[in-house]
Amino acid sequence: MHLPGGPTRNTKKNPAELNLTEPAPVRWFLTAIALAFLALFLFVPLAAVFVQALEKGTEAYLAAIAEPDAFAAVRLTLIAAAVSVPLNLVFGVAASWAIAKFDFPGKSLLITLIDIPFSVSPVISGLIFVLLFGLQGWFGEWLSANSIKIVFAVPGIILATVFVTFPFVARELIPLMQSQGRDEEEAALVLGAGGLKSFLRVTLPNIKWGVLYGVILCNARAMGEFGAVSVVSGHIRGATNTIPLHVEILYNEYNFTAAFAVASLLALLALVTLAVKSLAEWKVRQQISAE
Amino acid sequence: MSIQIQNITKRFNGFQALSNVDITVPSGELVALLGPSGSGKTTLLRIIAGLDFADQGSILFNGEEATHRSAKERQVGFVFQHYALFRHMNVFDNVAFGLQVKPRRARPSKAEIRDKVHELLQLVQLEQLARRYPAQLSGGQRQRVALARALAVEPQVLLLDEPFGALDAKVRQELRRWLRKLHDEIHVTSVFVTHDQEEALEVADRIVVMNEGRVEQTGTPEEVYDKPANPFVFNFLGNVNLFHGRVHEGAARIADIGIDLPRQGEADGTAVVAYVRPYDIEINRTRQGADEIEASVLHIQGAGSVARFKLERLDTREIIEAELTRERYRELGLRTGEKVFVKPRNVRVFTADYQI
Amino acid sequence: MFNSAGKRNVLPGFGLTMGYTLLYVSLIVIIPLSAVFFKTASLSWEGFVEAVGSARVLASYRLTFGIALFAALLNSVFGLLSAWVLVRYRLPGKRIVDALVDLPFALPTAVAGITLATLYAPSGWLGRFLTPFGIKVAYTPLGILVAMTFIGLPFVVRTVQPVLEELETELEEAASCLGASRLQTFTRVIFPVLLPPLLTGFALAFARAVGEYGSIIFIAGNMPMVSEITPLLIITKLEQFDYAGATAIASVMLAASFLILFVVNILQWWSRRYSEK
């Protein structure tokens, strides 16, 4: 009396699958094509990064990474991520609170606005800051008069990074918080918890995996952004180069091993991102299905 | 078309879903597979449809071997519990689907399909909704579309999985009667699965009571209700009181009452259980004879077509449920706490080895 | 104006979070983006037409949009197939393959760019098998196709996959009982349900490919009129300090992406039309 009375299709060689799946040769054929496609476009490039990086041995690899310009690039990348991720995290939580827990006119317009940086070419994402803060830009004269540099300097890189990573946390949290409704917060309020307390004790535990998911994707993009940063950076070696820009310079100088060595750091970051993302996704799914 | 189910056995991951099930469904009958969840009734229905396959045993349609035919080849109509309507097709296209996918040489012309679908929609009283999509229909309407869709291919057998399970009580009542009427009109051999005894008793020509993968009893609604073959059937079809006792000098003794045993030769001291329906409990204020049990009134629910009593035996403290007609209830004028004498009628005794 | 709508809600923090959200969206998204249109508006009509309509720019549109369309088509076919295999069939290491599908989202575009360029160079791991047949991938439009397919790969898989997972098996069983063959069940019952997410994934992959820069420039060859994509042209103009020209082209691309965004929203609305009560 404890087991399925409903649809059950779990025995291995169930002939019933004849009704629900394709003949074995068709299955094999489709699987082979799909896997070949995925291998060609995903696995081979991923493996190639590491193989190329280690082609000249670990010593050359380590030397490329420990080189001062590379080091400066890592530093700048970390700074850009350290500024943009918290900014967009706070924004993401605030925006999803307002959007998911309240009703107001123009909500779907606001959601579309938040999504915009995803659908804008990275080159344009960089361009807009050049238009604002570049020499010919709106604030260009004023900035140069006060000798403040934004474009072709660190602030520009940070601004461009904030822009391209803008939606990540919000777009992950909005659907999650919408699916959770506001019953729990209302219950906390009735039980006498204040707004902040109810947020910390009730809301936050419910969205923590969603937050992690958003943050990890936001961070990956912040550290890996190329196009937007490339436009505003000015490519000043050791000063305004992030890791991806440094990779480009090395590559264009035909210093392939060094380029791939530095690139392998980013590839490792991507792998960690994918692993954490899978975990967070799994947790979020569990949480949603448990409700 | 008749269906013979012979010695069907099915396991899922070590769970015995069906063991040695034998059932014959005569042509043109409406049969209910009745049982609690997990009793294997849905699995059996799916095996008849060819959606699942048994580990052992065979399925015969009209005496012809059909065990290894796929669902597509069996030409059965199957109505799913949640209807499984194609939501991107309107009602008309859902019903027409089975005709439109026939191989070109067997496929009716467009005009024929249209006539056939409208005929079916008329039958299920949904003609004016042909252009609607499933999402725009009520539960009862979806159920009828699913039925029309299954009937469109003129199946030899109609199988329905919990046909009224997902509907609210009032619609369920209505559809039940309607299904019975429909069956009387078209007379296609039909099997439906249900866990609702009332539904089975009201609609079916014949009921197969199932439990833990086995058939407990097969018979007409009257047979299974009035002559339950074993305690499970007794329990499952309606409320029942249990009285524990022992065999004494060839008869069962429950308190001071002696009852004939169903079979002779039971040893003295064998445990027995007597089953009595609540409406077969007679209540008196005074002792009428020796074969009565003393009890006190715990609770009375007087509203409704019958008055329901909860009594407590004075000897064992066990609870007895009783149902009295309104007249009898008024005549007695009992209140909680009063002492009464209880006399069971139509007692059925099962010895312990009958237990499951 | 928002207070009146939020009044019936007892939860706190609406004013604060909403205010902050609007301020931040304005500062980071709306004001910077509006710069594109103000800058473009500073051009005369003739100047604008010349900037966005010269032969070199038109060639870059044809190349960018044409190959992006082709890449999105490739991704639709193989993405649908991959989603199908990942959801329906048992295969070892499925979870790893599934996680790896998001690699193009997670891998920085510059890394993807240099890797693809190296792989498909005439002497590269993959290029060396193609060279004997006279097929050149790196530094040709074919290379752009490879890069655009790579970065658009996850979109179709990730839009189709959840819909396929939630598709009740009863629908297929019902079709089977009604006498449909497996192929008929797919084309008439399964595919119509998958079509809206497939189109959405197609549009998203297309939009991404049109705007992509980092993974393409390394493999493209960047020959004007032949293999120069529009985003690169914007950068080239910027480097020549032709801000107005760069911005004019950017405004065309922005309009294109808003159009795609609009189409995606319509598609999503359309895909919900049957499920609404």
Short mmCIF file of C-alpha atoms in Angstrom, two decimals, chain B residues 46 51 71-72 76 78 80 84-89 97-98 100-101 133 135 142 149-150 153, chain C residues 167-168 170-171 173-181 184-185 188-189 192-193 274-277:
data_model
loop_
_atom_site.label_atom_id
_atom_site.label_comp_id
_atom_site.label_asym_id
_atom_site.label_seq_id
_atom_site.Cartn_x
_atom_site.Cartn_y
_atom_site.Cartn_z
CA ARG B 46 -2.63 -0.16 -17.93
CA LEU B 51 0.65 0.76 -21.61
CA ALA B 71 -1.22 -0.05 -27.16
CA LYS B 72 -1.47 1.19 -30.73
CA VAL B 76 -8.64 0.20 -26.82
CA PHE B 78 -8.30 4.82 -22.65
CA PHE B 80 -6.78 9.05 -18.33
CA ALA B 84 -4.40 13.99 -21.01
CA LEU B 85 -6.11 16.27 -23.52
CA PHE B 86 -3.85 17.82 -26.13
CA ARG B 87 -3.87 21.41 -24.94
CA HIS B 88 -2.73 22.95 -28.19
CA MET B 89 -5.69 21.42 -30.03
CA PHE B 97 -7.01 12.97 -33.53
CA GLY B 98 -7.50 9.19 -33.55
CA GLN B 100 -6.58 11.76 -38.47
CA VAL B 101 -3.59 9.61 -37.56
CA TYR B 133 -9.38 24.76 -26.07
CA ALA B 135 -7.95 25.19 -20.82
CA ARG B 142 -12.77 17.92 -20.16
CA ARG B 149 -11.80 11.22 -28.05
CA ALA B 150 -11.43 7.65 -26.81
CA VAL B 153 -11.67 5.23 -32.93
CA LEU C 167 5.38 17.20 -20.59
CA GLU C 168 3.09 14.55 -19.11
CA GLU C 170 0.02 10.55 -20.45
CA LEU C 171 -0.18 12.73 -23.55
CA GLU C 173 0.25 7.32 -24.02
CA ALA C 174 -3.05 8.83 -25.09
CA ALA C 175 -1.75 9.37 -28.62
CA SER C 176 -0.44 5.81 -28.68
CA CYS C 177 -3.80 4.39 -27.54
CA LEU C 178 -5.50 6.42 -30.26
CA GLY C 179 -3.37 4.62 -32.83
CA ALA C 180 -0.72 7.27 -33.56
CA SER C 181 2.71 6.08 -34.62
CA GLN C 184 2.93 11.08 -35.54
CA THR C 185 3.01 11.44 -31.77
CA ARG C 188 1.39 16.25 -33.74
CA VAL C 189 1.54 16.04 -29.94
CA PRO C 192 3.58 21.72 -31.07
CA VAL C 193 4.16 21.99 -27.32
CA TYR C 274 -3.37 27.45 -23.93
CA SER C 275 -2.52 27.10 -20.30
CA GLU C 276 -4.47 30.11 -19.12
CA LYS C 277 -7.73 29.35 -17.44
#
